[in-house]
Amino acid sequence: RKEVEQDPGPFNVPEGATVAFNCTYSNSASQSFFWYRQDCRKEPKLLMSVYSSGNEDGRFTAQLNRASQYISLLIRDSKLSDSATYLCAVKELTGGGNKLTFGTGTQLKVEL
Amino acid sequence: DAGVIQSPRHEVTEMGQEVTLRCKPISGHDYLFWYRQTMMRGLELLIYFNNNVPIDDSGMPEDRFSAKMPNASFSTLKIQPSEPRDSAVYFCASSSDRLANTIYFGEGSWLTVV
């Protein structure tokens, strides 16, 4: 089983729709959680951290469910510019203290 | 501010040749990471350094791969000999805090081995 798993998609949604992605992780000792955005042929960039109580940044809402070991990303009122691949990342507290493991990403296509 | 700088951006090489990828992290960052991204396997951590010292190289696929960080502003990832299955995008990234809450990626080195 992969450490971090995502549905690769693609998710094709009309502009203005609400779309949600989930990401499951296998290590219950995982400490920190993130969503990254990657545009085609570009590098990943941090979209938002995921806090235990859930957090919101404009149209984006991230949530963490430790009991079921998954994180989610909700995008409301989706825009054409939201089309990208969304990668979840999980940080484990290791001896070195700094290892981020990424999922393979979920592709989102927002259409007119 | 300059971000993480990688070179070359694109490289096409023949099987068996040596490939050297270079990275300059963001000034002041004390963590440096090498990731590889392919369609099949996604983004994989190969190795990371803290204060120029390799901390975890468990992701390095085999002895053909080696990485060095001779000083705080430079790192290399070397593949010798290269094989077609090494074709991927290699990202270097850096971070400034032990919690790694934000990792900044370079634009990547697109490697094709034919």
mmCIF file with all atom_site columns, C-alpha atoms in Angstrom:
data_model
loop_
_atom_site.group_PDB
_atom_site.id
_atom_site.type_symbol
_atom_site.label_atom_id
_atom_site.label_alt_id
_atom_site.label_comp_id
_atom_site.label_asym_id
_atom_site.label_entity_id
_atom_site.label_seq_id
_atom_site.pdbx_PDB_ins_code
_atom_site.Cartn_x
_atom_site.Cartn_y
_atom_site.Cartn_z
_atom_site.occupancy
_atom_site.B_iso_or_equiv
_atom_site.pdbx_formal_charge
_atom_site.auth_seq_id
_atom_site.auth_comp_id
_atom_site.auth_asym_id
_atom_site.auth_atom_id
_atom_site.pdbx_PDB_model_num
ATOM 1   C CA . ARG A 1 1   ? 0.000   0.000  0.000   1.00 0.00 ? 1   ARG A CA 1
ATOM 2   C CA . LYS A 1 2   ? 1.336   3.436  -0.878  1.00 0.00 ? 2   LYS A CA 1
ATOM 3   C CA . GLU A 1 3   ? 2.034   5.810  1.993   1.00 0.00 ? 3   GLU A CA 1
ATOM 4   C CA . VAL A 1 4   ? -0.119  8.529  0.473   1.00 0.00 ? 4   VAL A CA 1
ATOM 5   C CA . GLU A 1 5   ? -2.873  7.789  -2.032  1.00 0.00 ? 5   GLU A CA 1
ATOM 6   C CA . GLN A 1 6   ? -5.014  9.976  -4.233  1.00 0.00 ? 6   GLN A CA 1
ATOM 7   C CA . ASP A 1 7   ? -7.535  9.404  -6.987  1.00 0.00 ? 7   ASP A CA 1
ATOM 8   C CA . PRO A 1 8   ? -5.667  10.532 -10.118 1.00 0.00 ? 8   PRO A CA 1
ATOM 9   C CA . GLY A 1 9   ? -8.828  11.799 -11.814 1.00 0.00 ? 9   GLY A CA 1
ATOM 10  C CA . PRO A 1 10  ? -9.248  13.706 -14.006 1.00 0.00 ? 10  PRO A CA 1
ATOM 11  C CA . PHE A 1 11  ? -12.125 15.510 -12.409 1.00 0.00 ? 11  PHE A CA 1
ATOM 12  C CA . ASN A 1 12  ? -13.890 17.457 -15.165 1.00 0.00 ? 12  ASN A CA 1
ATOM 13  C CA . VAL A 1 13  ? -16.223 20.056 -13.696 1.00 0.00 ? 13  VAL A CA 1
ATOM 14  C CA . PRO A 1 14  ? -18.073 23.076 -15.069 1.00 0.00 ? 14  PRO A CA 1
ATOM 15  C CA . GLU A 1 15  ? -17.063 26.530 -14.010 1.00 0.00 ? 15  GLU A CA 1
ATOM 16  C CA . GLY A 1 16  ? -18.772 27.476 -10.764 1.00 0.00 ? 16  GLY A CA 1
ATOM 17  C CA . ALA A 1 17  ? -19.069 23.928 -9.504  1.00 0.00 ? 17  ALA A CA 1
ATOM 18  C CA . THR A 1 18  ? -17.911 22.672 -6.139  1.00 0.00 ? 18  THR A CA 1
ATOM 19  C CA . VAL A 1 19  ? -15.391 19.863 -6.215  1.00 0.00 ? 19  VAL A CA 1
ATOM 20  C CA . ALA A 1 20  ? -13.727 17.851 -3.465  1.00 0.00 ? 20  ALA A CA 1
ATOM 21  C CA . PHE A 1 21  ? -10.656 15.659 -3.379  1.00 0.00 ? 21  PHE A CA 1
ATOM 22  C CA . ASN A 1 22  ? -9.599  13.171 -0.755  1.00 0.00 ? 22  ASN A CA 1
ATOM 23  C CA . CYS A 1 23  ? -6.182  11.871 0.124   1.00 0.00 ? 23  CYS A CA 1
ATOM 24  C CA . THR A 1 24  ? -5.499  8.916  2.414   1.00 0.00 ? 24  THR A CA 1
ATOM 25  C CA . TYR A 1 25  ? -2.304  8.261  4.331   1.00 0.00 ? 25  TYR A CA 1
ATOM 26  C CA . SER A 1 26  ? -1.099  5.057  5.907   1.00 0.00 ? 26  SER A CA 1
ATOM 27  C CA . ASN A 1 27  ? 1.136   6.223  8.748   1.00 0.00 ? 27  ASN A CA 1
ATOM 28  C CA . SER A 1 28  ? -0.951  7.095  11.794  1.00 0.00 ? 28  SER A CA 1
ATOM 29  C CA . ALA A 1 29  ? 2.053   8.926  13.250  1.00 0.00 ? 29  ALA A CA 1
ATOM 30  C CA . SER A 1 30  ? 1.981   11.507 10.469  1.00 0.00 ? 30  SER A CA 1
ATOM 31  C CA . GLN A 1 31  ? 2.273   14.988 11.901  1.00 0.00 ? 31  GLN A CA 1
ATOM 32  C CA . SER A 1 32  ? 1.564   17.615 9.302   1.00 0.00 ? 32  SER A CA 1
ATOM 33  C CA . PHE A 1 33  ? -0.482  17.771 6.146   1.00 0.00 ? 33  PHE A CA 1
ATOM 34  C CA . PHE A 1 34  ? -0.476  19.987 3.096   1.00 0.00 ? 34  PHE A CA 1
ATOM 35  C CA . TRP A 1 35  ? -2.027  20.563 -0.290  1.00 0.00 ? 35  TRP A CA 1
ATOM 36  C CA . TYR A 1 36  ? 0.204   21.596 -3.166  1.00 0.00 ? 36  TYR A CA 1
ATOM 37  C CA . ARG A 1 37  ? -0.853  22.769 -6.597  1.00 0.00 ? 37  ARG A CA 1
ATOM 38  C CA . GLN A 1 38  ? 1.078   21.861 -9.727  1.00 0.00 ? 38  GLN A CA 1
ATOM 39  C CA . ASP A 1 39  ? 0.373   23.429 -13.092 1.00 0.00 ? 39  ASP A CA 1
ATOM 40  C CA . CYS A 1 40  ? 1.246   21.588 -16.282 1.00 0.00 ? 40  CYS A CA 1
ATOM 41  C CA . ARG A 1 41  ? 5.019   21.384 -16.747 1.00 0.00 ? 41  ARG A CA 1
ATOM 42  C CA . LYS A 1 42  ? 5.644   23.497 -13.654 1.00 0.00 ? 42  LYS A CA 1
ATOM 43  C CA . GLU A 1 43  ? 6.900   22.855 -10.167 1.00 0.00 ? 43  GLU A CA 1
ATOM 44  C CA . PRO A 1 44  ? 4.585   22.133 -7.212  1.00 0.00 ? 44  PRO A CA 1
ATOM 45  C CA . LYS A 1 45  ? 3.679   25.126 -5.061  1.00 0.00 ? 45  LYS A CA 1
ATOM 46  C CA . LEU A 1 46  ? 2.171   25.144 -1.601  1.00 0.00 ? 46  LEU A CA 1
ATOM 47  C CA . LEU A 1 47  ? -1.562  25.816 -1.726  1.00 0.00 ? 47  LEU A CA 1
ATOM 48  C CA . MET A 1 48  ? -2.359  25.473 1.959   1.00 0.00 ? 48  MET A CA 1
ATOM 49  C CA . SER A 1 49  ? -1.522  23.634 5.128   1.00 0.00 ? 49  SER A CA 1
ATOM 50  C CA . VAL A 1 50  ? -4.170  21.439 6.703   1.00 0.00 ? 50  VAL A CA 1
ATOM 51  C CA . TYR A 1 51  ? -4.911  22.035 10.371  1.00 0.00 ? 51  TYR A CA 1
ATOM 52  C CA . SER A 1 52  ? -6.625  19.642 12.755  1.00 0.00 ? 52  SER A CA 1
ATOM 53  C CA . SER A 1 53  ? -9.649  21.876 13.120  1.00 0.00 ? 53  SER A CA 1
ATOM 54  C CA . GLY A 1 54  ? -9.947  22.454 9.395   1.00 0.00 ? 54  GLY A CA 1
ATOM 55  C CA . ASN A 1 55  ? -9.091  25.701 7.674   1.00 0.00 ? 55  ASN A CA 1
ATOM 56  C CA . GLU A 1 56  ? -10.327 27.879 4.894   1.00 0.00 ? 56  GLU A CA 1
ATOM 57  C CA . ASP A 1 57  ? -8.606  30.186 2.449   1.00 0.00 ? 57  ASP A CA 1
ATOM 58  C CA . GLY A 1 58  ? -11.070 31.951 0.211   1.00 0.00 ? 58  GLY A CA 1
ATOM 59  C CA . ARG A 1 59  ? -12.765 29.359 -1.965  1.00 0.00 ? 59  ARG A CA 1
ATOM 60  C CA . PHE A 1 60  ? -10.563 26.573 -0.635  1.00 0.00 ? 60  PHE A CA 1
ATOM 61  C CA . THR A 1 61  ? -11.297 24.501 2.464   1.00 0.00 ? 61  THR A CA 1
ATOM 62  C CA . ALA A 1 62  ? -9.002  21.828 3.844   1.00 0.00 ? 62  ALA A CA 1
ATOM 63  C CA . GLN A 1 63  ? -9.945  19.260 6.449   1.00 0.00 ? 63  GLN A CA 1
ATOM 64  C CA . LEU A 1 64  ? -8.189  16.504 8.344   1.00 0.00 ? 64  LEU A CA 1
ATOM 65  C CA . ASN A 1 65  ? -9.754  13.308 9.624   1.00 0.00 ? 65  ASN A CA 1
ATOM 66  C CA . ARG A 1 66  ? -7.184  11.575 11.818  1.00 0.00 ? 66  ARG A CA 1
ATOM 67  C CA . ALA A 1 67  ? -9.477  8.699  12.776  1.00 0.00 ? 67  ALA A CA 1
ATOM 68  C CA . SER A 1 68  ? -9.931  7.674  9.158   1.00 0.00 ? 68  SER A CA 1
ATOM 69  C CA . GLN A 1 69  ? -6.503  8.955  8.104   1.00 0.00 ? 69  GLN A CA 1
ATOM 70  C CA . TYR A 1 70  ? -7.484  11.192 5.267   1.00 0.00 ? 70  TYR A CA 1
ATOM 71  C CA . ILE A 1 71  ? -7.349  14.828 4.315   1.00 0.00 ? 71  ILE A CA 1
ATOM 72  C CA . SER A 1 72  ? -9.648  16.619 1.947   1.00 0.00 ? 72  SER A CA 1
ATOM 73  C CA . LEU A 1 73  ? -9.669  19.716 -0.218  1.00 0.00 ? 73  LEU A CA 1
ATOM 74  C CA . LEU A 1 74  ? -12.894 21.445 -1.203  1.00 0.00 ? 74  LEU A CA 1
ATOM 75  C CA . ILE A 1 75  ? -12.958 24.048 -3.940  1.00 0.00 ? 75  ILE A CA 1
ATOM 76  C CA . ARG A 1 76  ? -16.079 26.184 -4.199  1.00 0.00 ? 76  ARG A CA 1
ATOM 77  C CA . ASP A 1 77  ? -17.124 28.243 -7.209  1.00 0.00 ? 77  ASP A CA 1
ATOM 78  C CA . SER A 1 78  ? -14.380 26.715 -9.301  1.00 0.00 ? 78  SER A CA 1
ATOM 79  C CA . LYS A 1 79  ? -12.635 28.873 -11.876 1.00 0.00 ? 79  LYS A CA 1
ATOM 80  C CA . LEU A 1 80  ? -10.967 27.978 -15.146 1.00 0.00 ? 80  LEU A CA 1
ATOM 81  C CA . SER A 1 81  ? -7.708  28.983 -13.489 1.00 0.00 ? 81  SER A CA 1
ATOM 82  C CA . ASP A 1 82  ? -8.157  26.259 -10.868 1.00 0.00 ? 82  ASP A CA 1
ATOM 83  C CA . SER A 1 83  ? -7.339  23.663 -13.533 1.00 0.00 ? 83  SER A CA 1
ATOM 84  C CA . ALA A 1 84  ? -4.202  21.958 -12.265 1.00 0.00 ? 84  ALA A CA 1
ATOM 85  C CA . THR A 1 85  ? -3.003  18.871 -10.439 1.00 0.00 ? 85  THR A CA 1
ATOM 86  C CA . TYR A 1 86  ? -3.471  18.916 -6.680  1.00 0.00 ? 86  TYR A CA 1
ATOM 87  C CA . LEU A 1 87  ? -0.942  16.998 -4.629  1.00 0.00 ? 87  LEU A CA 1
ATOM 88  C CA . CYS A 1 88  ? -1.404  16.122 -1.013  1.00 0.00 ? 88  CYS A CA 1
ATOM 89  C CA . ALA A 1 89  ? 1.694   15.884 1.156   1.00 0.00 ? 89  ALA A CA 1
ATOM 90  C CA . VAL A 1 90  ? 2.207   14.284 4.537   1.00 0.00 ? 90  VAL A CA 1
ATOM 91  C CA . LYS A 1 91  ? 5.022   14.932 6.950   1.00 0.00 ? 91  LYS A CA 1
ATOM 92  C CA . GLU A 1 92  ? 6.205   12.255 9.312   1.00 0.00 ? 92  GLU A CA 1
ATOM 93  C CA . LEU A 1 93  ? 8.187   12.969 12.421  1.00 0.00 ? 93  LEU A CA 1
ATOM 94  C CA . THR A 1 94  ? 11.357  11.028 11.726  1.00 0.00 ? 94  THR A CA 1
ATOM 95  C CA . GLY A 1 95  ? 14.777  11.163 13.253  1.00 0.00 ? 95  GLY A CA 1
ATOM 96  C CA . GLY A 1 96  ? 15.744  13.670 10.644  1.00 0.00 ? 96  GLY A CA 1
ATOM 97  C CA . GLY A 1 97  ? 12.529  15.551 11.174  1.00 0.00 ? 97  GLY A CA 1
ATOM 98  C CA . ASN A 1 98  ? 11.858  16.782 7.712   1.00 0.00 ? 98  ASN A CA 1
ATOM 99  C CA . LYS A 1 99  ? 10.488  14.232 5.262   1.00 0.00 ? 99  LYS A CA 1
ATOM 100 C CA . LEU A 1 100 ? 7.493   15.151 3.089   1.00 0.00 ? 100 LEU A CA 1
ATOM 101 C CA . THR A 1 101 ? 5.789   12.335 1.192   1.00 0.00 ? 101 THR A CA 1
ATOM 102 C CA . PHE A 1 102 ? 3.546   13.279 -1.714  1.00 0.00 ? 102 PHE A CA 1
ATOM 103 C CA . GLY A 1 103 ? 0.594   11.607 -3.309  1.00 0.00 ? 103 GLY A CA 1
ATOM 104 C CA . THR A 1 104 ? 0.585   11.162 -7.066  1.00 0.00 ? 104 THR A CA 1
ATOM 105 C CA . GLY A 1 105 ? -1.870  13.995 -7.486  1.00 0.00 ? 105 GLY A CA 1
ATOM 106 C CA . THR A 1 106 ? -5.456  14.545 -8.601  1.00 0.00 ? 106 THR A CA 1
ATOM 107 C CA . GLN A 1 107 ? -5.991  16.309 -11.893 1.00 0.00 ? 107 GLN A CA 1
ATOM 108 C CA . LEU A 1 108 ? -8.737  18.917 -12.052 1.00 0.00 ? 108 LEU A CA 1
ATOM 109 C CA . LYS A 1 109 ? -10.095 20.342 -15.289 1.00 0.00 ? 109 LYS A CA 1
ATOM 110 C CA . VAL A 1 110 ? -12.557 23.196 -14.999 1.00 0.00 ? 110 VAL A CA 1
ATOM 111 C CA . GLU A 1 111 ? -14.533 23.750 -18.190 1.00 0.00 ? 111 GLU A CA 1
ATOM 112 C CA . LEU A 1 112 ? -16.791 26.474 -19.560 1.00 0.00 ? 112 LEU A CA 1
ATOM 113 C CA . ASP B 2 1   ? 14.223  37.137 -4.366  1.00 0.00 ? 1   ASP B CA 1
ATOM 114 C CA . ALA B 2 2   ? 15.828  34.302 -6.280  1.00 0.00 ? 2   ALA B CA 1
ATOM 115 C CA . GLY B 2 3   ? 14.137  30.969 -5.866  1.00 0.00 ? 3   GLY B CA 1
ATOM 116 C CA . VAL B 2 4   ? 15.666  27.531 -6.115  1.00 0.00 ? 4   VAL B CA 1
ATOM 117 C CA . ILE B 2 5   ? 17.753  27.424 -9.275  1.00 0.00 ? 5   ILE B CA 1
ATOM 118 C CA . GLN B 2 6   ? 18.277  24.225 -11.202 1.00 0.00 ? 6   GLN B CA 1
ATOM 119 C CA . SER B 2 7   ? 20.318  23.388 -14.249 1.00 0.00 ? 7   SER B CA 1
ATOM 120 C CA . PRO B 2 8   ? 20.067  22.160 -16.865 1.00 0.00 ? 8   PRO B CA 1
ATOM 121 C CA . ARG B 2 9   ? 16.364  22.737 -17.453 1.00 0.00 ? 9   ARG B CA 1
ATOM 122 C CA . HIS B 2 10  ? 16.278  20.123 -20.168 1.00 0.00 ? 10  HIS B CA 1
ATOM 123 C CA . GLU B 2 11  ? 18.686  17.359 -21.055 1.00 0.00 ? 11  GLU B CA 1
ATOM 124 C CA . VAL B 2 12  ? 18.556  14.600 -23.604 1.00 0.00 ? 12  VAL B CA 1
ATOM 125 C CA . THR B 2 13  ? 21.317  12.045 -23.295 1.00 0.00 ? 13  THR B CA 1
ATOM 126 C CA . GLU B 2 14  ? 22.158  8.599  -24.543 1.00 0.00 ? 14  GLU B CA 1
ATOM 127 C CA . MET B 2 15  ? 21.941  5.528  -22.391 1.00 0.00 ? 15  MET B CA 1
ATOM 128 C CA . GLY B 2 16  ? 25.189  4.899  -20.562 1.00 0.00 ? 16  GLY B CA 1
ATOM 129 C CA . GLN B 2 17  ? 26.196  8.529  -20.344 1.00 0.00 ? 17  GLN B CA 1
ATOM 130 C CA . GLU B 2 18  ? 26.782  10.353 -17.082 1.00 0.00 ? 18  GLU B CA 1
ATOM 131 C CA . VAL B 2 19  ? 24.220  12.967 -16.117 1.00 0.00 ? 19  VAL B CA 1
ATOM 132 C CA . THR B 2 20  ? 24.844  15.704 -13.575 1.00 0.00 ? 20  THR B CA 1
ATOM 133 C CA . LEU B 2 21  ? 21.995  17.866 -12.316 1.00 0.00 ? 21  LEU B CA 1
ATOM 134 C CA . ARG B 2 22  ? 22.737  20.990 -10.320 1.00 0.00 ? 22  ARG B CA 1
ATOM 135 C CA . CYS B 2 23  ? 20.864  22.960 -7.720  1.00 0.00 ? 23  CYS B CA 1
ATOM 136 C CA . LYS B 2 24  ? 21.284  26.218 -5.878  1.00 0.00 ? 24  LYS B CA 1
ATOM 137 C CA . PRO B 2 25  ? 18.914  26.435 -2.905  1.00 0.00 ? 25  PRO B CA 1
ATOM 138 C CA . ILE B 2 26  ? 17.367  29.611 -1.603  1.00 0.00 ? 26  ILE B CA 1
ATOM 139 C CA . SER B 2 27  ? 19.938  31.542 0.401   1.00 0.00 ? 27  SER B CA 1
ATOM 140 C CA . GLY B 2 28  ? 19.613  30.845 4.114   1.00 0.00 ? 28  GLY B CA 1
ATOM 141 C CA . HIS B 2 29  ? 17.706  27.592 3.694   1.00 0.00 ? 29  HIS B CA 1
ATOM 142 C CA . ASP B 2 30  ? 19.339  24.735 5.563   1.00 0.00 ? 30  ASP B CA 1
ATOM 143 C CA . TYR B 2 31  ? 17.368  21.851 4.067   1.00 0.00 ? 31  TYR B CA 1
ATOM 144 C CA . LEU B 2 32  ? 17.763  20.673 0.503   1.00 0.00 ? 32  LEU B CA 1
ATOM 145 C CA . PHE B 2 33  ? 15.713  17.957 -1.171  1.00 0.00 ? 33  PHE B CA 1
ATOM 146 C CA . TRP B 2 34  ? 15.965  16.044 -4.426  1.00 0.00 ? 34  TRP B CA 1
ATOM 147 C CA . TYR B 2 35  ? 12.694  14.678 -5.801  1.00 0.00 ? 35  TYR B CA 1
ATOM 148 C CA . ARG B 2 36  ? 11.948  12.725 -8.974  1.00 0.00 ? 36  ARG B CA 1
ATOM 149 C CA . GLN B 2 37  ? 8.564   12.890 -10.699 1.00 0.00 ? 37  GLN B CA 1
ATOM 150 C CA . THR B 2 38  ? 7.163   10.444 -13.235 1.00 0.00 ? 38  THR B CA 1
ATOM 151 C CA . MET B 2 39  ? 3.636   9.766  -14.421 1.00 0.00 ? 39  MET B CA 1
ATOM 152 C CA . MET B 2 40  ? 3.667   6.276  -12.965 1.00 0.00 ? 40  MET B CA 1
ATOM 153 C CA . ARG B 2 41  ? 5.241   6.910  -9.567  1.00 0.00 ? 41  ARG B CA 1
ATOM 154 C CA . GLY B 2 42  ? 4.454   10.552 -8.902  1.00 0.00 ? 42  GLY B CA 1
ATOM 155 C CA . LEU B 2 43  ? 6.765   12.712 -6.833  1.00 0.00 ? 43  LEU B CA 1
ATOM 156 C CA . GLU B 2 44  ? 9.345   10.633 -4.968  1.00 0.00 ? 44  GLU B CA 1
ATOM 157 C CA . LEU B 2 45  ? 11.870  11.885 -2.438  1.00 0.00 ? 45  LEU B CA 1
ATOM 158 C CA . LEU B 2 46  ? 15.317  10.660 -3.403  1.00 0.00 ? 46  LEU B CA 1
ATOM 159 C CA . ILE B 2 47  ? 17.490  12.259 -0.715  1.00 0.00 ? 47  ILE B CA 1
ATOM 160 C CA . TYR B 2 48  ? 17.597  15.249 1.546   1.00 0.00 ? 48  TYR B CA 1
ATOM 161 C CA . PHE B 2 49  ? 20.322  17.212 3.280   1.00 0.00 ? 49  PHE B CA 1
ATOM 162 C CA . ASN B 2 50  ? 20.396  19.305 6.423   1.00 0.00 ? 50  ASN B CA 1
ATOM 163 C CA . ASN B 2 51  ? 23.261  21.747 6.777   1.00 0.00 ? 51  ASN B CA 1
ATOM 164 C CA . ASN B 2 52  ? 24.984  20.023 3.853   1.00 0.00 ? 52  ASN B CA 1
ATOM 165 C CA . VAL B 2 53  ? 24.837  16.583 5.511   1.00 0.00 ? 53  VAL B CA 1
ATOM 166 C CA . PRO B 2 54  ? 22.773  13.796 3.901   1.00 0.00 ? 54  PRO B CA 1
ATOM 167 C CA . ILE B 2 55  ? 20.032  12.798 6.338   1.00 0.00 ? 55  ILE B CA 1
ATOM 168 C CA . ASP B 2 56  ? 17.915  10.287 4.446   1.00 0.00 ? 56  ASP B CA 1
ATOM 169 C CA . ASP B 2 57  ? 18.938  8.701  1.167   1.00 0.00 ? 57  ASP B CA 1
ATOM 170 C CA . SER B 2 58  ? 16.561  5.754  1.356   1.00 0.00 ? 58  SER B CA 1
ATOM 171 C CA . GLY B 2 59  ? 14.802  6.948  -1.769  1.00 0.00 ? 59  GLY B CA 1
ATOM 172 C CA . MET B 2 60  ? 17.875  6.797  -3.967  1.00 0.00 ? 60  MET B CA 1
ATOM 173 C CA . PRO B 2 61  ? 16.967  4.025  -6.388  1.00 0.00 ? 61  PRO B CA 1
ATOM 174 C CA . GLU B 2 62  ? 20.329  2.351  -6.773  1.00 0.00 ? 62  GLU B CA 1
ATOM 175 C CA . ASP B 2 63  ? 24.076  2.799  -6.795  1.00 0.00 ? 63  ASP B CA 1
ATOM 176 C CA . ARG B 2 64  ? 23.954  4.562  -10.122 1.00 0.00 ? 64  ARG B CA 1
ATOM 177 C CA . PHE B 2 65  ? 22.573  7.587  -8.297  1.00 0.00 ? 65  PHE B CA 1
ATOM 178 C CA . SER B 2 66  ? 24.656  9.793  -6.048  1.00 0.00 ? 66  SER B CA 1
ATOM 179 C CA . ALA B 2 67  ? 24.145  13.222 -4.532  1.00 0.00 ? 67  ALA B CA 1
ATOM 180 C CA . LYS B 2 68  ? 26.485  15.689 -2.926  1.00 0.00 ? 68  LYS B CA 1
ATOM 181 C CA . MET B 2 69  ? 26.230  19.006 -1.197  1.00 0.00 ? 69  MET B CA 1
ATOM 182 C CA . PRO B 2 70  ? 29.722  20.458 -0.868  1.00 0.00 ? 70  PRO B CA 1
ATOM 183 C CA . ASN B 2 71  ? 28.471  23.761 0.555   1.00 0.00 ? 71  ASN B CA 1
ATOM 184 C CA . ALA B 2 72  ? 25.303  25.545 1.582   1.00 0.00 ? 72  ALA B CA 1
ATOM 185 C CA . SER B 2 73  ? 24.664  26.995 -1.851  1.00 0.00 ? 73  SER B CA 1
ATOM 186 C CA . PHE B 2 74  ? 25.216  24.060 -4.177  1.00 0.00 ? 74  PHE B CA 1
ATOM 187 C CA . SER B 2 75  ? 24.170  20.448 -4.654  1.00 0.00 ? 75  SER B CA 1
ATOM 188 C CA . THR B 2 76  ? 24.492  17.896 -7.432  1.00 0.00 ? 76  THR B CA 1
ATOM 189 C CA . LEU B 2 77  ? 22.609  14.761 -8.336  1.00 0.00 ? 77  LEU B CA 1
ATOM 190 C CA . LYS B 2 78  ? 24.566  12.428 -10.552 1.00 0.00 ? 78  LYS B CA 1
ATOM 191 C CA . ILE B 2 79  ? 23.420  9.418  -12.525 1.00 0.00 ? 79  ILE B CA 1
ATOM 192 C CA . GLN B 2 80  ? 26.119  7.148  -13.884 1.00 0.00 ? 80  GLN B CA 1
ATOM 193 C CA . PRO B 2 81  ? 25.476  5.285  -16.099 1.00 0.00 ? 81  PRO B CA 1
ATOM 194 C CA . SER B 2 82  ? 22.100  6.623  -17.134 1.00 0.00 ? 82  SER B CA 1
ATOM 195 C CA . GLU B 2 83  ? 19.306  4.343  -18.351 1.00 0.00 ? 83  GLU B CA 1
ATOM 196 C CA . PRO B 2 84  ? 16.045  5.070  -20.241 1.00 0.00 ? 84  PRO B CA 1
ATOM 197 C CA . ARG B 2 85  ? 14.018  4.356  -17.062 1.00 0.00 ? 85  ARG B CA 1
ATOM 198 C CA . ASP B 2 86  ? 15.741  7.331  -15.421 1.00 0.00 ? 86  ASP B CA 1
ATOM 199 C CA . SER B 2 87  ? 13.789  9.647  -17.713 1.00 0.00 ? 87  SER B CA 1
ATOM 200 C CA . ALA B 2 88  ? 11.819  11.931 -15.420 1.00 0.00 ? 88  ALA B CA 1
ATOM 201 C CA . VAL B 2 89  ? 11.613  15.422 -14.040 1.00 0.00 ? 89  VAL B CA 1
ATOM 202 C CA . TYR B 2 90  ? 14.073  15.950 -11.204 1.00 0.00 ? 90  TYR B CA 1
ATOM 203 C CA . PHE B 2 91  ? 13.111  18.661 -8.752  1.00 0.00 ? 91  PHE B CA 1
ATOM 204 C CA . CYS B 2 92  ? 15.361  20.266 -6.214  1.00 0.00 ? 92  CYS B CA 1
ATOM 205 C CA . ALA B 2 93  ? 13.675  21.974 -3.282  1.00 0.00 ? 93  ALA B CA 1
ATOM 206 C CA . SER B 2 94  ? 14.773  23.819 -0.181  1.00 0.00 ? 94  SER B CA 1
ATOM 207 C CA . SER B 2 95  ? 13.337  24.730 3.165   1.00 0.00 ? 95  SER B CA 1
ATOM 208 C CA . SER B 2 96  ? 14.321  26.976 6.005   1.00 0.00 ? 96  SER B CA 1
ATOM 209 C CA . ASP B 2 97  ? 12.809  25.428 9.079   1.00 0.00 ? 97  ASP B CA 1
ATOM 210 C CA . ARG B 2 98  ? 12.996  22.056 10.735  1.00 0.00 ? 98  ARG B CA 1
ATOM 211 C CA . LEU B 2 99  ? 9.258   21.545 10.438  1.00 0.00 ? 99  LEU B CA 1
ATOM 212 C CA . ALA B 2 100 ? 9.426   21.967 6.663   1.00 0.00 ? 100 ALA B CA 1
ATOM 213 C CA . ASN B 2 101 ? 6.030   23.597 6.580   1.00 0.00 ? 101 ASN B CA 1
ATOM 214 C CA . THR B 2 102 ? 6.900   25.167 3.275   1.00 0.00 ? 102 THR B CA 1
ATOM 215 C CA . ILE B 2 103 ? 9.157   23.557 0.713   1.00 0.00 ? 103 ILE B CA 1
ATOM 216 C CA . TYR B 2 104 ? 10.099  25.668 -2.263  1.00 0.00 ? 104 TYR B CA 1
ATOM 217 C CA . PHE B 2 105 ? 10.706  23.794 -5.483  1.00 0.00 ? 105 PHE B CA 1
ATOM 218 C CA . GLY B 2 106 ? 12.924  24.700 -8.384  1.00 0.00 ? 106 GLY B CA 1
ATOM 219 C CA . GLU B 2 107 ? 11.524  24.581 -11.899 1.00 0.00 ? 107 GLU B CA 1
ATOM 220 C CA . GLY B 2 108 ? 12.910  21.096 -12.414 1.00 0.00 ? 108 GLY B CA 1
ATOM 221 C CA . SER B 2 109 ? 15.359  19.397 -14.734 1.00 0.00 ? 109 SER B CA 1
ATOM 222 C CA . TRP B 2 110 ? 13.613  17.464 -17.502 1.00 0.00 ? 110 TRP B CA 1
ATOM 223 C CA . LEU B 2 111 ? 15.753  14.436 -18.283 1.00 0.00 ? 111 LEU B CA 1
ATOM 224 C CA . THR B 2 112 ? 15.279  12.150 -21.252 1.00 0.00 ? 112 THR B CA 1
ATOM 225 C CA . VAL B 2 113 ? 17.575  9.159  -21.659 1.00 0.00 ? 113 VAL B CA 1
ATOM 226 C CA . VAL B 2 114 ? 17.379  7.545  -25.093 1.00 0.00 ? 114 VAL B CA 1
#
